[in-house]
Tab-separated table of C-alpha atoms in Angstrom:
chain	number	residue	atom	x	y	z
A	1	UNK	CA	-13.555	29.267	-14.331
A	2	UNK	CA	-16.960	29.027	-13.722
A	3	UNK	CA	-18.143	27.338	-16.989
A	4	UNK	CA	-15.356	24.782	-16.305
A	5	UNK	CA	-16.789	24.043	-12.666
A	6	UNK	CA	-20.360	23.697	-14.239
A	7	UNK	CA	-19.121	21.237	-16.881
A	8	UNK	CA	-16.791	19.125	-14.749
A	9	UNK	CA	-19.016	18.848	-11.578
A	10	UNK	CA	-22.540	18.598	-13.780
A	11	UNK	CA	-23.855	21.387	-11.768
A	12	UNK	CA	-26.956	21.873	-13.825
A	13	UNK	CA	-27.761	18.338	-13.886
A	14	UNK	CA	-27.263	18.220	-10.134
A	15	UNK	CA	-29.591	21.172	-9.428
A	16	UNK	CA	-32.176	19.547	-11.788
A	17	UNK	CA	-32.129	16.374	-9.635
A	18	UNK	CA	-32.490	18.674	-6.237
A	19	UNK	CA	-35.442	20.476	-7.891
A	20	UNK	CA	-37.255	17.562	-9.118
A	21	UNK	CA	-37.396	15.681	-5.561
A	22	UNK	CA	-37.843	19.160	-3.787
A	23	UNK	CA	-34.890	18.409	-1.358
A	24	UNK	CA	-34.069	21.283	1.021
A	25	UNK	CA	-30.914	19.990	2.918
A	26	UNK	CA	-28.352	18.598	0.644
A	27	UNK	CA	-24.987	17.231	1.674
A	28	UNK	CA	-22.161	17.445	-0.767
A	29	UNK	CA	-19.412	14.871	-0.252
A	30	UNK	CA	-15.955	15.592	-1.574
A	31	UNK	CA	-12.905	13.238	-1.528
A	32	UNK	CA	-9.597	14.829	-0.434
A	33	UNK	CA	-8.385	15.423	-3.987
A	34	UNK	CA	-11.604	17.286	-4.867
A	35	UNK	CA	-11.868	19.462	-1.785
A	36	UNK	CA	-10.205	22.528	-3.302
A	37	UNK	CA	-13.200	23.212	-5.544
A	38	UNK	CA	-15.717	22.491	-2.809
A	39	UNK	CA	-16.554	26.086	-2.412
A	40	UNK	CA	-16.728	26.853	-5.902
A	41	UNK	CA	-19.000	23.847	-6.623
A	42	UNK	CA	-21.487	24.883	-3.845
A	43	UNK	CA	-21.384	28.407	-4.771
A	44	UNK	CA	-22.070	27.491	-8.560
A	45	UNK	CA	-24.818	24.967	-7.385
A	46	UNK	CA	-26.359	27.813	-5.127
A	47	UNK	CA	-26.481	30.043	-8.025
A	48	UNK	CA	-28.147	27.492	-10.164
A	49	UNK	CA	-30.843	26.619	-7.827
A	50	UNK	CA	-31.656	30.411	-7.293
A	51	UNK	CA	-32.231	30.160	-3.698
A	52	UNK	CA	-35.349	28.276	-3.319
A	53	UNK	CA	-34.682	27.629	0.438
A	54	UNK	CA	-32.213	24.881	-0.433
A	55	UNK	CA	-29.300	24.411	2.090
A	56	UNK	CA	-26.102	22.932	0.944
A	57	UNK	CA	-23.588	21.345	3.329
A	58	UNK	CA	-20.090	20.273	2.324
A	59	UNK	CA	-18.684	17.078	4.159
A	60	UNK	CA	-15.040	16.119	3.894
A	61	UNK	CA	-12.812	13.803	5.954
A	62	UNK	CA	-15.418	10.932	5.843
A	63	UNK	CA	-15.944	8.628	8.719
A	64	UNK	CA	-14.969	5.550	6.888
A	65	UNK	CA	-14.171	5.545	2.961
A	66	UNK	CA	-14.455	8.265	0.583
A	67	UNK	CA	-15.794	6.155	-2.110
A	68	UNK	CA	-18.817	5.061	0.020
A	69	UNK	CA	-21.631	7.735	0.731
A	70	UNK	CA	-21.008	8.966	4.099
A	71	UNK	CA	-24.683	8.504	5.391
A	72	UNK	CA	-23.296	8.826	9.127
A	73	UNK	CA	-21.956	12.267	8.425
A	74	UNK	CA	-25.017	13.236	6.450
A	75	UNK	CA	-27.488	12.223	9.316
A	76	UNK	CA	-25.786	14.640	11.700
A	77	UNK	CA	-27.169	17.653	9.797
A	78	UNK	CA	-30.392	15.867	8.961
A	79	UNK	CA	-29.775	15.640	5.253
A	80	UNK	CA	-32.381	14.555	2.794
A	81	UNK	CA	-29.783	13.178	0.194
A	82	UNK	CA	-26.349	13.180	-0.482
A	83	UNK	CA	-24.470	14.455	-3.696
A	84	UNK	CA	-21.290	12.306	-4.045
A	85	UNK	CA	-18.551	13.590	-5.952
A	86	UNK	CA	-15.291	11.816	-7.450
A	87	UNK	CA	-14.482	7.886	-7.493
A	88	UNK	CA	-17.489	5.869	-6.123
A	89	UNK	CA	-17.692	2.151	-5.292
A	90	UNK	CA	-21.578	2.389	-6.215
A	91	UNK	CA	-22.327	0.109	-2.768
A	92	UNK	CA	-25.957	0.431	-2.054
A	93	UNK	CA	-27.108	2.678	0.443
A	94	UNK	CA	-29.135	1.954	3.604
A	95	UNK	CA	-31.196	5.038	4.439
A	96	UNK	CA	-30.491	8.237	2.146
A	97	UNK	CA	-30.757	8.576	-1.568
A	98	UNK	CA	-27.612	9.491	-3.294
A	99	UNK	CA	-26.613	11.254	-6.428
A	100	UNK	CA	-23.420	10.526	-8.304
A	101	UNK	CA	-20.925	12.894	-10.153
A	102	UNK	CA	-18.038	10.829	-11.028
A	103	UNK	CA	-16.228	13.866	-12.765
A	104	UNK	CA	-14.784	13.835	-16.296
A	105	UNK	CA	-11.169	12.646	-16.697
A	106	UNK	CA	-9.617	13.441	-20.065
A	107	UNK	CA	-9.433	10.394	-22.222
A	108	UNK	CA	-7.278	10.277	-25.811
A	109	UNK	CA	-10.067	8.192	-27.439
A	110	UNK	CA	-8.110	7.899	-30.609
A	111	UNK	CA	-5.161	6.495	-28.903
A	112	UNK	CA	-7.315	4.097	-26.967
A	113	UNK	CA	-9.140	3.093	-29.903
A	114	UNK	CA	-5.916	2.123	-31.678
A	115	UNK	CA	-4.851	0.187	-28.702
A	116	UNK	CA	-8.353	-1.802	-28.816
A	117	UNK	CA	-7.436	-2.477	-32.403
A	118	UNK	CA	-3.988	-3.855	-31.821
A	119	UNK	CA	-5.606	-6.055	-28.900
A	120	UNK	CA	-7.817	-7.518	-31.242
A	121	UNK	CA	-5.441	-8.499	-33.521
A	122	UNK	CA	-3.297	-10.144	-31.023
A	123	UNK	CA	-6.174	-12.015	-29.463
A	124	UNK	CA	-9.133	-14.012	-31.027
A	125	UNK	CA	-11.310	-13.542	-28.178
A	126	UNK	CA	-14.094	-10.840	-27.822
A	127	UNK	CA	-13.262	-7.773	-25.975
A	128	UNK	CA	-15.205	-6.500	-22.986
A	129	UNK	CA	-14.391	-2.877	-22.313
A	130	UNK	CA	-14.351	-1.971	-18.445
A	131	UNK	CA	-13.328	1.422	-17.387
A	132	UNK	CA	-13.053	3.908	-14.244
A	133	UNK	CA	-16.302	5.739	-13.616
A	134	UNK	CA	-14.323	9.126	-14.200
A	135	UNK	CA	-13.994	8.040	-17.983
A	136	UNK	CA	-17.831	7.394	-18.360
A	137	UNK	CA	-18.406	10.650	-20.196
A	138	UNK	CA	-15.901	9.733	-23.058
A	139	UNK	CA	-17.628	6.240	-23.904
A	140	UNK	CA	-19.622	7.275	-26.855
A	141	UNK	CA	-16.804	9.119	-28.485
A	142	UNK	CA	-14.671	5.891	-27.874
A	143	UNK	CA	-17.564	3.819	-29.408
A	144	UNK	CA	-17.379	5.997	-32.599
A	145	UNK	CA	-13.600	5.929	-33.066
A	146	UNK	CA	-13.451	2.239	-32.395
A	147	UNK	CA	-16.118	1.475	-34.962
A	148	UNK	CA	-14.559	3.750	-37.676
A	149	UNK	CA	-10.957	2.213	-37.072
A	150	UNK	CA	-12.655	-1.519	-37.432
A	151	UNK	CA	-14.394	-0.508	-40.626
A	152	UNK	CA	-11.267	1.077	-42.034
A	153	UNK	CA	-9.301	-2.057	-41.300
A	154	UNK	CA	-12.123	-4.599	-41.936
A	155	UNK	CA	-11.867	-6.117	-38.510
A	156	UNK	CA	-15.028	-7.830	-37.298
A	157	UNK	CA	-14.058	-8.956	-33.855
A	158	UNK	CA	-16.847	-7.923	-31.297
A	159	UNK	CA	-16.181	-5.406	-28.893
A	160	UNK	CA	-18.767	-4.897	-25.893
A	161	UNK	CA	-18.923	-1.987	-23.677
A	162	UNK	CA	-19.835	-2.090	-20.123
A	163	UNK	CA	-22.457	0.486	-18.950
A	164	UNK	CA	-22.584	2.488	-15.553
A	165	UNK	CA	-25.164	1.011	-13.275
A	166	UNK	CA	-26.870	4.186	-12.252
A	167	UNK	CA	-26.481	7.769	-11.572
A	168	UNK	CA	-29.028	7.994	-8.881
A	169	UNK	CA	-29.375	5.364	-5.963
A	170	UNK	CA	-32.531	5.263	-3.771
A	171	UNK	CA	-33.100	2.794	-1.128
A	172	UNK	CA	-36.764	1.451	-1.294
A	173	UNK	CA	-38.731	-1.461	-0.299
A	174	UNK	CA	-39.538	-2.165	-4.140
A	175	UNK	CA	-36.858	-2.610	-6.344
A	176	UNK	CA	-37.459	-0.521	-9.504
A	177	UNK	CA	-34.981	0.239	-12.174
A	178	UNK	CA	-35.731	3.392	-14.723
A	179	UNK	CA	-33.680	2.856	-17.716
A	180	UNK	CA	-34.456	6.332	-19.163
A	181	UNK	CA	-31.546	8.644	-19.898
A	182	UNK	CA	-31.712	12.206	-18.427
A	183	UNK	CA	-29.395	13.486	-20.686
A	184	UNK	CA	-28.081	11.347	-23.279
A	185	UNK	CA	-25.347	9.863	-20.873
A	186	UNK	CA	-24.390	6.355	-20.833
A	187	UNK	CA	-25.785	5.422	-17.250
A	188	UNK	CA	-29.315	4.744	-16.273
A	189	UNK	CA	-31.203	7.716	-14.639
A	190	UNK	CA	-32.308	6.200	-11.308
A	191	UNK	CA	-31.864	2.744	-9.347
A	192	UNK	CA	-33.714	1.823	-6.452
A	193	UNK	CA	-32.098	-0.963	-4.160
A	194	UNK	CA	-34.526	-3.347	-2.392
A	195	UNK	CA	-33.469	-3.801	1.241
A	196	UNK	CA	-34.298	-7.372	1.661
A	197	UNK	CA	-31.474	-9.901	2.182
A	198	UNK	CA	-32.537	-11.994	-0.805
A	199	UNK	CA	-31.654	-8.973	-2.919
A	200	UNK	CA	-28.145	-9.430	-2.107
A	201	UNK	CA	-27.521	-13.025	-2.759
A	202	UNK	CA	-25.396	-13.618	-5.880
A	203	UNK	CA	-25.757	-10.035	-6.800
A	204	UNK	CA	-22.526	-10.086	-9.149
A	205	UNK	CA	-24.363	-12.293	-11.625
A	206	UNK	CA	-28.061	-12.828	-12.212
A	207	UNK	CA	-29.458	-15.229	-14.789
A	208	UNK	CA	-32.238	-13.850	-16.691
A	209	UNK	CA	-33.774	-16.261	-19.355
A	210	UNK	CA	-30.808	-16.831	-21.892
A	211	UNK	CA	-28.462	-13.890	-20.525
A	212	UNK	CA	-26.724	-13.450	-17.598
A	213	UNK	CA	-26.518	-9.931	-16.137
A	214	UNK	CA	-23.500	-8.980	-14.375
A	215	UNK	CA	-22.725	-6.194	-11.757
A	216	UNK	CA	-19.423	-5.072	-10.209
A	217	UNK	CA	-18.067	-1.562	-9.210
A	218	UNK	CA	-20.684	0.352	-10.651
A	219	UNK	CA	-20.646	-1.297	-13.985
A	220	UNK	CA	-23.142	-3.451	-15.495
A	221	UNK	CA	-22.953	-5.935	-18.743
A	222	UNK	CA	-24.803	-8.851	-20.057
A	223	UNK	CA	-23.655	-12.056	-21.624
A	224	UNK	CA	-25.150	-15.097	-22.974
A	225	UNK	CA	-25.935	-17.971	-20.850
A	226	UNK	CA	-23.667	-20.197	-23.023
A	227	UNK	CA	-20.864	-18.035	-22.473
A	228	UNK	CA	-18.182	-17.948	-19.767
A	229	UNK	CA	-16.140	-14.560	-18.528
A	230	UNK	CA	-12.978	-16.427	-19.758
A	231	UNK	CA	-14.109	-16.265	-23.155
A	232	UNK	CA	-13.627	-12.608	-23.028
A	233	UNK	CA	-10.396	-10.569	-23.107
A	234	UNK	CA	-11.008	-7.715	-20.432
A	235	UNK	CA	-9.892	-4.297	-21.372
A	236	UNK	CA	-9.582	-1.977	-18.486
A	237	UNK	CA	-9.419	1.825	-19.124
A	238	UNK	CA	-8.028	3.811	-16.068
A	239	UNK	CA	-5.403	3.726	-13.219
A	240	UNK	CA	-4.344	0.819	-11.405
A	241	UNK	CA	-6.683	1.394	-8.420
A	242	UNK	CA	-8.943	-0.474	-6.191
A	243	UNK	CA	-11.623	-0.381	-8.653
A	244	UNK	CA	-8.925	-2.223	-11.165
A	245	UNK	CA	-8.073	-4.663	-8.434
A	246	UNK	CA	-11.673	-5.444	-7.799
A	247	UNK	CA	-12.174	-6.551	-11.444
A	248	UNK	CA	-8.763	-8.509	-11.698
A	249	UNK	CA	-9.376	-10.430	-8.461
A	250	UNK	CA	-13.114	-11.216	-9.228
A	251	UNK	CA	-12.192	-12.602	-12.909
A	252	UNK	CA	-8.600	-13.757	-11.957
A	253	UNK	CA	-9.038	-16.468	-14.622
A	254	UNK	CA	-9.419	-13.958	-17.693
A	255	UNK	CA	-7.011	-12.359	-19.835
A	256	UNK	CA	-6.894	-8.782	-18.760
A	257	UNK	CA	-5.128	-5.693	-20.599
A	258	UNK	CA	-5.129	-2.254	-18.670
A	259	UNK	CA	-4.755	0.805	-20.768
A	260	UNK	CA	-2.867	3.449	-18.900
A	261	UNK	CA	-4.592	6.839	-19.669
A	262	UNK	CA	-1.490	8.755	-18.502
A	263	UNK	CA	1.190	6.920	-20.467
A	264	UNK	CA	-1.282	6.001	-23.445
A	265	UNK	CA	-0.232	2.457	-23.772
A	266	UNK	CA	-1.738	-0.865	-22.691
A	267	UNK	CA	-0.090	-3.181	-20.171
A	268	UNK	CA	-0.591	-6.735	-19.358
A	269	UNK	CA	1.313	-6.944	-16.190
A	270	UNK	CA	-1.019	-7.882	-13.337
A	271	UNK	CA	1.546	-9.991	-11.373
A	272	UNK	CA	1.412	-7.974	-8.483
A	273	UNK	CA	-2.275	-8.396	-8.091
A	274	UNK	CA	-1.640	-12.271	-8.579
A	275	UNK	CA	0.870	-11.893	-5.717
A	276	UNK	CA	-1.896	-10.483	-3.628
A	277	UNK	CA	-3.763	-13.661	-4.116
A	278	UNK	CA	-1.245	-15.814	-2.731
A	279	UNK	CA	-0.693	-13.853	0.323
A	280	UNK	CA	-4.327	-13.717	0.763
A	281	UNK	CA	-4.214	-17.597	0.852
A	282	UNK	CA	-1.574	-17.242	3.430
A	283	UNK	CA	-3.734	-15.202	5.621
A	284	UNK	CA	-6.548	-17.727	5.344
A	285	UNK	CA	-4.525	-20.450	6.466
A	286	UNK	CA	-3.380	-18.263	9.513
A	287	UNK	CA	-6.935	-17.395	10.411
A	288	UNK	CA	-7.732	-21.204	10.641
A	289	UNK	CA	-5.544	-21.191	13.875
A	290	UNK	CA	-7.083	-18.069	15.588
A	291	UNK	CA	-9.037	-18.603	18.442
A	292	UNK	CA	-9.997	-14.944	19.082
A	293	UNK	CA	-11.430	-13.068	16.193
A	294	UNK	CA	-12.496	-9.451	15.854
A	295	UNK	CA	-14.926	-8.000	13.433
A	296	UNK	CA	-13.922	-4.646	12.175
A	297	UNK	CA	-16.994	-2.621	11.117
A	298	UNK	CA	-15.826	-0.529	8.212
A	299	UNK	CA	-18.907	0.842	6.942
A	300	UNK	CA	-22.308	2.141	8.485
A	301	UNK	CA	-23.999	3.000	5.461
A	302	UNK	CA	-23.693	0.124	2.745
A	303	UNK	CA	-26.702	-2.090	2.705
A	304	UNK	CA	-26.487	-5.399	4.217
A	305	UNK	CA	-23.888	-4.653	6.568
A	306	UNK	CA	-25.549	-5.473	9.763
A	307	UNK	CA	-26.622	-8.840	8.064
A	308	UNK	CA	-23.192	-9.824	7.170
A	309	UNK	CA	-21.868	-8.961	10.880
A	310	UNK	CA	-24.595	-11.093	12.162
A	311	UNK	CA	-23.634	-13.722	9.772
A	312	UNK	CA	-19.827	-13.626	10.686
A	313	UNK	CA	-20.790	-13.885	14.284
A	314	UNK	CA	-22.762	-17.018	13.822
A	315	UNK	CA	-19.907	-18.478	11.333
A	316	UNK	CA	-17.211	-17.681	14.043
A	317	UNK	CA	-19.251	-19.138	16.900
A	318	UNK	CA	-20.009	-22.325	14.788
A	319	UNK	CA	-16.283	-22.657	14.488
A	320	UNK	CA	-15.726	-22.820	18.102
A	321	UNK	CA	-13.999	-19.488	18.327
A	322	UNK	CA	-14.800	-16.205	20.274
A	323	UNK	CA	-15.567	-13.056	18.184
A	324	UNK	CA	-15.644	-9.266	19.407
A	325	UNK	CA	-17.336	-6.597	17.206
A	326	UNK	CA	-15.239	-3.321	16.871
A	327	UNK	CA	-16.506	0.114	15.575
A	328	UNK	CA	-13.363	2.183	15.157
A	329	UNK	CA	-13.822	4.472	11.950
A	330	UNK	CA	-10.766	3.767	9.634
A	331	UNK	CA	-8.421	1.120	11.177
A	332	UNK	CA	-4.695	1.579	11.372
A	333	UNK	CA	-2.055	-0.272	13.194
A	334	UNK	CA	-2.267	2.053	16.471
A	335	UNK	CA	-6.040	1.477	16.968
A	336	UNK	CA	-5.801	-2.239	16.306
A	337	UNK	CA	-2.763	-2.564	18.668
A	338	UNK	CA	-5.160	-1.767	21.652
A	339	UNK	CA	-6.776	-5.303	20.935
A	340	UNK	CA	-3.791	-7.296	21.331
A	341	UNK	CA	-5.958	-10.718	22.372
A	342	UNK	CA	-7.423	-10.599	18.647
A	343	UNK	CA	-5.313	-13.083	16.538
A	344	UNK	CA	-7.149	-12.017	13.220
A	345	UNK	CA	-9.691	-9.309	12.224
A	346	UNK	CA	-12.443	-9.739	9.701
A	347	UNK	CA	-12.920	-6.119	7.884
A	348	UNK	CA	-16.511	-5.618	6.696
A	349	UNK	CA	-16.465	-2.969	4.165
A	350	UNK	CA	-17.497	-2.116	0.672
A	351	UNK	CA	-15.782	-4.222	-1.994
A	352	UNK	CA	-13.155	-1.774	-3.182
A	353	UNK	CA	-11.601	-1.438	0.485
A	354	UNK	CA	-11.879	-4.752	1.620
A	355	UNK	CA	-8.168	-5.355	0.709
A	356	UNK	CA	-6.641	-3.654	3.602
A	357	UNK	CA	-2.734	-3.892	3.671
A	358	UNK	CA	-2.012	-5.175	7.207
A	359	UNK	CA	1.657	-5.912	6.662
A	360	UNK	CA	2.119	-3.313	9.441
A	361	UNK	CA	-0.299	-4.673	11.969
A	362	UNK	CA	0.052	-7.026	14.935
A	363	UNK	CA	-2.652	-9.356	13.607
A	364	UNK	CA	-3.789	-10.076	9.899
A	365	UNK	CA	-6.977	-8.339	8.456
A	366	UNK	CA	-9.127	-10.595	6.167
A	367	UNK	CA	-12.358	-10.213	4.147
A	368	UNK	CA	-15.652	-11.837	4.952
A	369	UNK	CA	-15.021	-14.151	1.953
A	370	UNK	CA	-11.824	-15.225	3.504
A	371	UNK	CA	-13.436	-15.729	6.756
A	372	UNK	CA	-16.010	-18.136	5.329
A	373	UNK	CA	-13.066	-20.127	3.721
A	374	UNK	CA	-11.220	-20.145	6.968
A	375	UNK	CA	-14.062	-21.042	9.469
A	376	UNK	CA	-16.213	-23.286	7.413
A	377	UNK	CA	-14.729	-26.905	8.026
A	378	UNK	CA	-14.053	-28.932	5.127
A	379	UNK	CA	-14.252	-25.818	2.501
A	380	UNK	CA	-11.449	-25.402	-0.048
A	381	UNK	CA	-10.245	-22.574	-2.065
A	382	UNK	CA	-11.317	-23.250	-5.755
A	383	UNK	CA	-9.698	-19.904	-7.218
A	384	UNK	CA	-12.754	-17.778	-7.079
A	385	UNK	CA	-12.593	-14.738	-5.196
A	386	UNK	CA	-15.509	-12.530	-3.875
A	387	UNK	CA	-14.734	-8.857	-2.606
A	388	UNK	CA	-18.468	-7.750	-2.367
A	389	UNK	CA	-20.092	-9.074	0.972
A	390	UNK	CA	-23.542	-8.715	-0.546
A	391	UNK	CA	-22.557	-12.088	-2.478
A	392	UNK	CA	-22.106	-13.838	0.558
A	393	UNK	CA	-25.313	-13.033	2.626
A	394	UNK	CA	-27.457	-15.962	3.211
A	395	UNK	CA	-30.184	-16.966	5.617
A	396	UNK	CA	-28.627	-20.307	6.374
A	397	UNK	CA	-27.040	-20.681	9.944
A	398	UNK	CA	-23.844	-22.587	9.927
A	399	UNK	CA	-23.716	-25.732	11.645
A	400	UNK	CA	-22.054	-26.177	15.012
A	401	UNK	CA	-18.685	-27.778	14.857
A	402	UNK	CA	-18.770	-31.517	16.298
A	403	UNK	CA	-16.309	-32.580	18.915
A	404	UNK	CA	-15.940	-35.850	16.949
A	405	UNK	CA	-14.531	-34.233	13.943
A	406	UNK	CA	-10.815	-35.407	13.028
A	407	UNK	CA	-7.824	-33.227	13.659
A	408	UNK	CA	-6.730	-30.512	11.039
A	409	UNK	CA	-3.379	-30.113	9.584
A	410	UNK	CA	-2.174	-26.620	10.187
A	411	UNK	CA	0.122	-25.363	7.445
A	412	UNK	CA	1.154	-22.650	9.667
A	413	UNK	CA	2.122	-24.739	12.886
A	414	UNK	CA	3.356	-27.598	10.631
A	415	UNK	CA	1.267	-30.290	12.174
A	416	UNK	CA	-2.239	-31.609	13.120
A	417	UNK	CA	-4.207	-29.487	15.540
A	418	UNK	CA	-7.831	-29.897	16.915
A	419	UNK	CA	-10.012	-27.007	16.745
A	420	UNK	CA	-11.801	-25.671	19.753
A	421	UNK	CA	-15.370	-26.846	20.537
A	422	UNK	CA	-18.291	-24.987	22.284
A	423	UNK	CA	-18.471	-27.269	25.116
A	424	UNK	CA	-17.193	-24.531	27.429
A	425	UNK	CA	-20.566	-22.776	27.032
A	426	UNK	CA	-22.640	-25.694	26.856
A	427	UNK	CA	-24.075	-27.462	30.102
A	428	UNK	CA	-22.270	-30.169	31.353
A	429	UNK	CA	-23.997	-33.876	31.383
A	430	UNK	CA	-25.162	-34.901	34.712
A	431	UNK	CA	-23.003	-38.088	35.033
A	432	UNK	CA	-20.885	-39.485	38.114
A	433	UNK	CA	-17.799	-38.204	36.416
A	434	UNK	CA	-18.919	-34.565	35.545
A	435	UNK	CA	-17.311	-33.294	38.589
A	436	UNK	CA	-13.927	-34.834	38.001
A	437	UNK	CA	-14.046	-33.674	34.434
A	438	UNK	CA	-14.728	-30.177	35.034
A	439	UNK	CA	-12.235	-29.850	37.875
A	440	UNK	CA	-9.807	-31.644	35.796
A	441	UNK	CA	-10.514	-28.868	33.122
A	442	UNK	CA	-10.111	-26.221	35.477
A	443	UNK	CA	-6.905	-27.169	36.779
A	444	UNK	CA	-5.364	-27.632	33.244
A	445	UNK	CA	-6.406	-24.184	32.375
A	446	UNK	CA	-4.909	-22.505	35.691
A	447	UNK	CA	-1.447	-24.324	35.280
A	448	UNK	CA	-1.411	-23.105	31.752
A	449	UNK	CA	1.952	-21.232	30.917
A	450	UNK	CA	0.860	-17.506	30.730
A	451	UNK	CA	3.747	-17.299	27.737
A	452	UNK	CA	1.687	-19.690	25.874
A	453	UNK	CA	-1.548	-18.146	26.123
A	454	UNK	CA	-0.020	-14.639	25.329
A	455	UNK	CA	1.975	-15.591	22.408
A	456	UNK	CA	1.180	-19.002	21.371
A	457	UNK	CA	-2.826	-18.588	21.098
A	458	UNK	CA	-3.797	-20.155	23.918
A	459	UNK	CA	-6.254	-17.564	25.162
A	460	UNK	CA	-9.929	-18.690	24.193
A	461	UNK	CA	-11.400	-15.323	24.988
A	462	UNK	CA	-10.322	-11.707	26.131
A	463	UNK	CA	-10.848	-12.704	29.944
A	464	UNK	CA	-8.392	-15.362	29.547
A	465	UNK	CA	-5.811	-13.359	27.790
A	466	UNK	CA	-6.145	-10.656	30.436
A	467	UNK	CA	-5.735	-12.932	33.402
A	468	UNK	CA	-2.318	-14.322	31.795
A	469	UNK	CA	-1.011	-10.657	31.691
A	470	UNK	CA	1.141	-9.483	34.434
A	471	UNK	CA	0.081	-5.973	33.973
A	472	UNK	CA	-3.727	-5.456	34.180
A	473	UNK	CA	-4.144	-1.726	34.370
A	474	UNK	CA	-4.651	0.720	37.367
A	475	UNK	CA	-6.910	-1.093	39.723
A	476	UNK	CA	-7.450	-0.889	43.670
A	477	UNK	CA	-7.110	-4.550	44.054
A	478	UNK	CA	-3.828	-5.807	45.229
A	479	UNK	CA	-2.700	-9.108	45.991
A	480	UNK	CA	-0.537	-9.976	49.010
A	481	UNK	CA	0.037	-7.840	51.978
A	482	UNK	CA	-1.024	-4.004	52.117
A	483	UNK	CA	1.614	-1.532	51.177
A	484	UNK	CA	3.696	0.070	53.699
A	485	UNK	CA	3.120	3.364	55.399
A	486	UNK	CA	4.108	6.677	53.166
A	487	UNK	CA	7.823	7.393	53.604
A	488	UNK	CA	9.358	10.665	52.912
A	489	UNK	CA	11.606	10.521	49.766
A	490	UNK	CA	14.781	12.472	48.823
A	491	UNK	CA	14.801	16.099	48.277
A	492	UNK	CA	17.029	18.616	46.056
A	493	UNK	CA	18.612	17.712	42.628
A	494	UNK	CA	20.219	14.508	41.256
A	495	UNK	CA	23.584	15.787	41.155
A	496	UNK	CA	23.354	16.251	45.078
A	497	UNK	CA	20.360	15.338	47.123
A	498	UNK	CA	20.185	17.529	50.503
A	499	UNK	CA	20.942	14.395	52.579
A	500	UNK	CA	24.036	13.887	50.428
A	501	UNK	CA	25.443	17.290	50.883
A	502	UNK	CA	25.078	16.873	54.590
A	503	UNK	CA	27.195	13.714	54.624
A	504	UNK	CA	29.949	15.554	52.621
A	505	UNK	CA	30.002	18.409	55.158
A	506	UNK	CA	30.311	15.909	57.901
């Protein structure tokens, strides 16, 4: 049992990382499915370290998403680094270094290799192999099997494999990537993430000379600058999970095959993910008609989250809408129901948890990319889809919407509508008709039907929504006459109050 724990959770390699950097307070972050091994892993790691004054803390029930490094929880114990176990989105950290242990899920390399060979026979495209990070340990064996199969069948179709981006992530002011291999594995030994905003612009694809370097979901690969991703057949090894959805939606124009590691057979059915794209387009159109927008903070550790929140605020303000920032941990329908005035929510989180299923929610939840589509006037959806908000960060502020713009056609309301402008927050011009215009506007707002404000999106802010409600909470302020003096109520049981019994006896 001890040897199995050491191998599956890479205990010797983790201990070497802690000793090399002289960490004394280390947080071990486990997802729910691995929590049963947490005590055994901590004990094995403590034995491997041999004491040395290193304190280990086990973290579970993360504040946000288990695939992200929980820097908030680690800061409560003053941890110097976080060892992250299990599936990871590989989002860059803000303050703490992180060491990733992906685990080692078994893979039938022979069956997978034969499946790759069949795909190459059916398609004349080059094959680009992606995989869940938990299968990275078997990549070298898979390469050897595929090379032998192609040689025996005289096949010459090119097969390219994505590499793991890194196993160590350290936030730093200087971006330095060390490509040395610590144990002969397929991933780089260290990666330092630069915290500057410019680092996050177009992070998915960077052009360097004659090659395009891609980075997505913890995987990295390179293509020629003359090639497009549509020229490749994408072959995914792993389950139909959020990491696979990130690949499919980002490269939704590519041919994609998923190898099911449980059934040991390939599948080309990604229709359910294409249905998600159609539904997301509906949510974008619905968000265009919203007046009050809630910004849901879904992470406090992914680098750049403060920049994208400020960018969303500027974008919403420029569109003439009101925004409120909400921090509530993992969102659910009960939490969001406390904010009925918000007609749409923008969820700022890592790429693999950005698609929040909001079917049971009172208001739709969209991603920052969908917010850019909805609140940028005149922008059309070309079919591209970005889940990583780092690809959206920019230093340019959006232009304020003009009151002279033409009406917009709403697919939800089925007619032309005029978007709100920011003239409410601007100073009124000093003209002879200024007082009359302000008075007319105030009267129109006061006479507005409460039902229209509450249910038809007439509220421009949370204050307008609250004023239209009949119940405003427990307050000491009452309109109208003062309440009557206190009266003595009935006494006894409902079957027969005391005064009723007296009446019967009489």
